[in-house]
Amino acid sequence: MSETATHCPYCALQCGTRLSHDAGRTTVRPDAAFPVNQGGLCQKGWTAPALLDTPGRLTRPLVRGADGQLAPAGWDEALDLIAGRLERIRAEHGADAVGVFGGGGLTNEKAYQLGKFARVALGTSQIDYNGRFCMSSAAAAGSAAFGLDRGLPFPVTDLAAADVVLLAGANPAETMPPLMRHLAGPRLIVIDPRRTPTAEAAALHLQPTPGTDLALALGLLHLAVTEGRADREYLDKRTAGFDAAWRRAAAWWPERVERVTGVPVAEMREAVDLLAGAERAYVLTGRGAEQHSKGTDTVAAFINLALTLGLPGREGSGYGCLTGQGNGQGGREHGQKADQLPGYRMLADPAARAHVASVWGVDPDALPGPGRSAYELLDSLRTAGGPRALLVFGSNPVVSAPRAARIADRLASLDLLVVADFVPSETAELADVVLPVTQWAEEEGTMTNLEGRVLRRRRLLPPPGEARSDLDVIHGIAVRLGQDPARFPTDPRTVFEELRRASAGGRADYSGISWERLDAGEALHWPCPEAPAGTAPHPGTPRLFLDAFAHPDGLARFAEVEHRDAAETPDADYPLYATTGRVLAQYQSGAQTRRVPELAAAAPGAFVEVHPDTAARLGLRDGRPARVSSARGSTLATVRLVPSLRTDTVFLPFHFAGAGRANLITSAALDPRSRMPEFKVCAVRVEPAEAAGAEL
Amino acid sequence: MSAGEVLVVGGGSAAHRFAERLHHHGHRGGVTVLGAEPAAPYHRVLLASVLDGTLPPAALELPALPDGVRMHAGTTAVRIDRARRLVHADDGSVHRYDTLVLATGARPALPRIPGLPRPGTSDAVTALRTLADAERVLRADPDARRTVVLGGGLLGVEAAAALTRAGHEVALVHRGPHPLDRHLDADAGKLLAGRLAGLGVELHCGREAAAYCAGKLTLDDGAVLAADTLLLCTGAVPETALARRAGLAVGTGVLVDGRLRTDDPRIHAIGDCAEHPGAAAGHLEPAWEQAESLARQLTGAGPREAGYRGTRCVTRLRVPGIDLVRLGGRPAGGSGSGAGAGAGAGSAEVVTVADPARGRYARLTLHGQRVTDAVLLGLPRAIAALTRLHEQGLPVPAGRLEFLLGIEPAPPGADELPGDAVVCRCNNVTKHAITEACRAGAADVEQVAAATRATTGCGGCTSTVRSLCGMARTGGSTS
């Protein structure tokens, strides 16, 4: 029997697990010693071994033949074909005619290498990733407020000692259940339009109209001030910009906020009393606050609230974002984002370009500038000026991108679509070339969890068939494009050593982190710069901002934010709000979890939650199919009657494929700064689908 | 269309919002604002927060107007020359316009009381309209804090409560049978009176002021109230003098059409000075919506270009601890989305809940499941939810009483759970699976976890699993 200590393949908690293989069977058990999950694991984690021999697992490259069918091919054939077509497209249409789309589930080494590959081997500016759909709003707001974005600027275990935790648009009881172990002690204030399992666990549940969280946050700040709860000493010593922020919040007296949000004034007062009365309190945001066309401002408004109460940068209190994807944190630090370079450096910053170019051995001027954001990149495919070829790594935008029918159409129209994945995802099904890659238990690398702690992913099993690491794929294409093979190593540890140098001096400095230190069991949170020779190694930074925020003057910045409506509000044609989200037994686009029989049994297909009154009015029956339509399209889902739901809102999970894709209806309105799409609110109508003979 | 040179007369919330939104929607012509008050624009609606000491006057200041807007504070427009499209101000300045927007607001309606000094001439007697008025009250001698508030409308009630919070001894004199009698029936009014008395406000209802003399207000029944400060909250009248002098059509306010135009197409009016059939006078929301609508109209920004069709009337008392709302009812002859919409769509349904011992009261009039008129007191969740439904024009849930009382079904105890109920959500383990595991020999939570994975996710179901184990051991109901 072989056993290895690794981490769950799914969310940003990265629960510690012990994975063992015995007599052809792989089993997992939670690692009781890992502080993040403390021996806990949800159904996804327990069933993760089923992913390793999941039906349809990709084991050989596939190339679309003249007959239009994907057929097995050799690696050389597939890679030669890709390189040849890329060369031709680049020669005819320029470097930006090739795009790259990455994922927040890729290891740090892969994310780093992918960004380098795009900028150096392809010379394209057109790279972004699905993390743009995840926590980009929190990243933008956090960077602006604190000068640095790390999801939780404190260890997750700190939460357990809090008196009060406010969760704005987060539902960890379903999305990352073991996190709730740290939230069992604090009194919870949950802001969510739905009465989620997390809301049920709360001392106070504020249930705003979808798209009005920003008004609610402004109202809470207003009350904190009028109730005399503002921490004036902290405001003076540690922050800048309060007055301008207040001048906006001044207009959001609680009765006005109640009218806009539907949250009772009394409950807002209770929330402020709870938060301000706590010795130790945290404000945390999740996708519910962030996935809006005003997501950055909404997060900023919650940060403003936390700053007014004096929470951030104080041990035992603070603000944080609950990052979603497995490597959502590391994935946004190492250069697969359209505007960033490794170490959380900005691509537009000449000094950052010079540093990274020197590590890469290229001329800084040869590095392309910032490119399109995820949705804009996908939306532009095969349009005038948009890429004609796209390489997708670890992402399934046919299901996960907003306005999914449009995106599927754009992907299908490409001259060349290459998808590297380990399952035949809906996006892979559209590809010209599909490359089979390794997954968690078959590879080595590092991941960075939601608290900025760097973790080792370890290999237990050899990859099946001809599957190769994404690093091999990148190497294979780069070399065929004429790159020096040494520039794109395939050994993850070698890549990490280079990542250390590239990140040195950046905001997310990993230079002091080594695989040896991680393997020795050290808990290392970035920034962790390399210590000068002869001195003790840097211990990492579990808690940021205790002495100063990361702006040059050390002060946190208030943001002057104002509420505005969602891009779309209900009207006569589309009279209801729709909001989208997750269920416990599925992960992201479901490409992995829908293939795990136990999970598929627990959450078998698309559904739409509807209030019984709304259902009665619309002629919808429990368990029967309904068509949910927006200005962009329709999706089919089974009706679920939920008495705790708002009568003006329906809810759809987005994990399902085909005609049940929730993203067929979602809005592509983007946040002006983070370029986050408005997944969380659009206007719809719902009607019985039986008449049309639809079967789910 | 191009609005050209835009001149706004008035420096209050409506004017400020209009100038801000005009810029937001892309107007690049000149904008000039003439504000009569010397102070920079501020939130008039927050004056009660100044009275009760929770906000300093400076905290009421509105955000700076966009660059390029010329703001003249302390400048009162005195004459409009419509032929030359000029406005003359009291400081001798003259301002040209292509588009003129009147946002002159309202002024206090002052009662005729023998002996009453002209407000503004003494700190002891003041209306409550401006920041200067509130500051006058704040200047009152700390040892002379007997305050009489005259007028039990919204402003009077809020001011009385605020001053009580600030430590004043407050008497509220109101001519109606109870405070807010324009909004509340007798039952609700009685409850409100009780709540105000509970805050320490001394109520004198059904009374008129008969005379004032040197810090004493005599009522029509002969009672004499000591009034170190007399605060006049006796209503407001639209400020229409400028429009009237210019020959514009004026009713109660400056008459405007659906495009917020006066009878001179170059002159618009918004906010408290304007009279539109779908907007309640004296409310901020209609003023803001009019500002937004007019800004869109003048810049050609869609999709609300079609104009202003009215604002649903929501009258929400702003007194901490007293949750009270009146929905609908006010604007007479409202059309479109204004209050009164839906009236006539079927016969009325009236729902009444009275729980005076707990201070709770609701009276709803519904047409076609939608609220056309409602009063709610002491029901904070229903107030918030019903206000939203009213704003959106949506039906009230069929379970009227559960909705009004905010009742949620209690979570069942373990022994009441059906067998197929999921006990451990994180691992999708049913009660049945747990009891089966117990039957097969699992004796405690750990053994149940080993057999079913229940409790291994968030751990929240541990106590339920423990009690199911216990029941299995003692042979309790596990069906």
XYZ file of C-alpha atoms in Angstrom, chain A residues 8-14 102-108 111 129-140 149-152 176 287 290 321-337 340 344 394 446-453 455 457 508 510 526 582 587-588 676:
71
model
C -8.382 17.878 -2.047
C -8.619 18.684 -5.776
C -11.542 21.075 -5.464
C -12.064 24.377 -3.662
C -9.757 27.025 -2.201
C -9.846 25.504 1.270
C -7.520 22.807 -0.092
C -6.275 29.450 -18.166
C -7.880 28.270 -14.968
C -7.900 28.860 -11.244
C -7.447 25.147 -10.647
C -3.992 24.995 -12.230
C -0.990 24.634 -9.917
C 1.204 27.658 -9.342
C -0.201 29.108 -14.023
C -8.426 32.925 -17.093
C -11.600 31.822 -15.409
C -10.510 33.354 -12.101
C -11.786 36.582 -13.668
C -15.238 35.066 -13.042
C -14.292 34.221 -9.467
C -12.791 36.800 -7.135
C -11.571 39.520 -9.484
C -13.880 42.105 -7.895
C -12.535 41.367 -4.432
C -9.006 41.456 -5.823
C -9.553 44.899 -7.354
C -4.791 41.423 -2.423
C -4.599 38.200 -0.488
C -8.014 36.530 -0.011
C -7.684 36.126 3.737
C -16.723 24.884 1.413
C -19.238 35.641 -4.900
C -18.636 40.186 -5.988
C -12.540 37.388 0.644
C -13.415 33.708 0.516
C -11.581 32.671 -2.633
C -13.405 29.976 -4.586
C -11.311 27.857 -6.887
C -8.665 25.399 -5.745
C -5.803 27.660 -6.716
C -7.842 30.810 -7.154
C -5.296 32.626 -5.005
C -2.074 31.369 -6.611
C -3.705 31.428 -10.015
C -4.122 35.187 -9.814
C -0.580 35.873 -8.703
C 1.626 34.372 -11.329
C 0.761 35.877 -14.633
C -2.203 34.212 -16.317
C -4.293 37.321 -15.711
C -0.386 40.819 -14.469
C 1.372 39.941 -8.469
C -8.231 23.747 -17.075
C 2.135 23.742 -5.301
C -1.187 25.398 -4.682
C -1.934 28.534 -2.671
C -5.074 28.324 -0.575
C -7.542 31.041 0.401
C -5.326 32.211 3.273
C -2.260 32.690 1.065
C -0.629 29.552 2.398
C 0.750 23.918 -0.137
C 0.258 18.799 -4.148
C 3.242 38.060 -3.777
C 7.519 33.508 -2.956
C 3.255 34.774 1.295
C -23.701 26.540 -6.309
C -18.022 21.972 -8.360
C -17.777 24.827 -10.874
C -16.335 40.641 -13.592
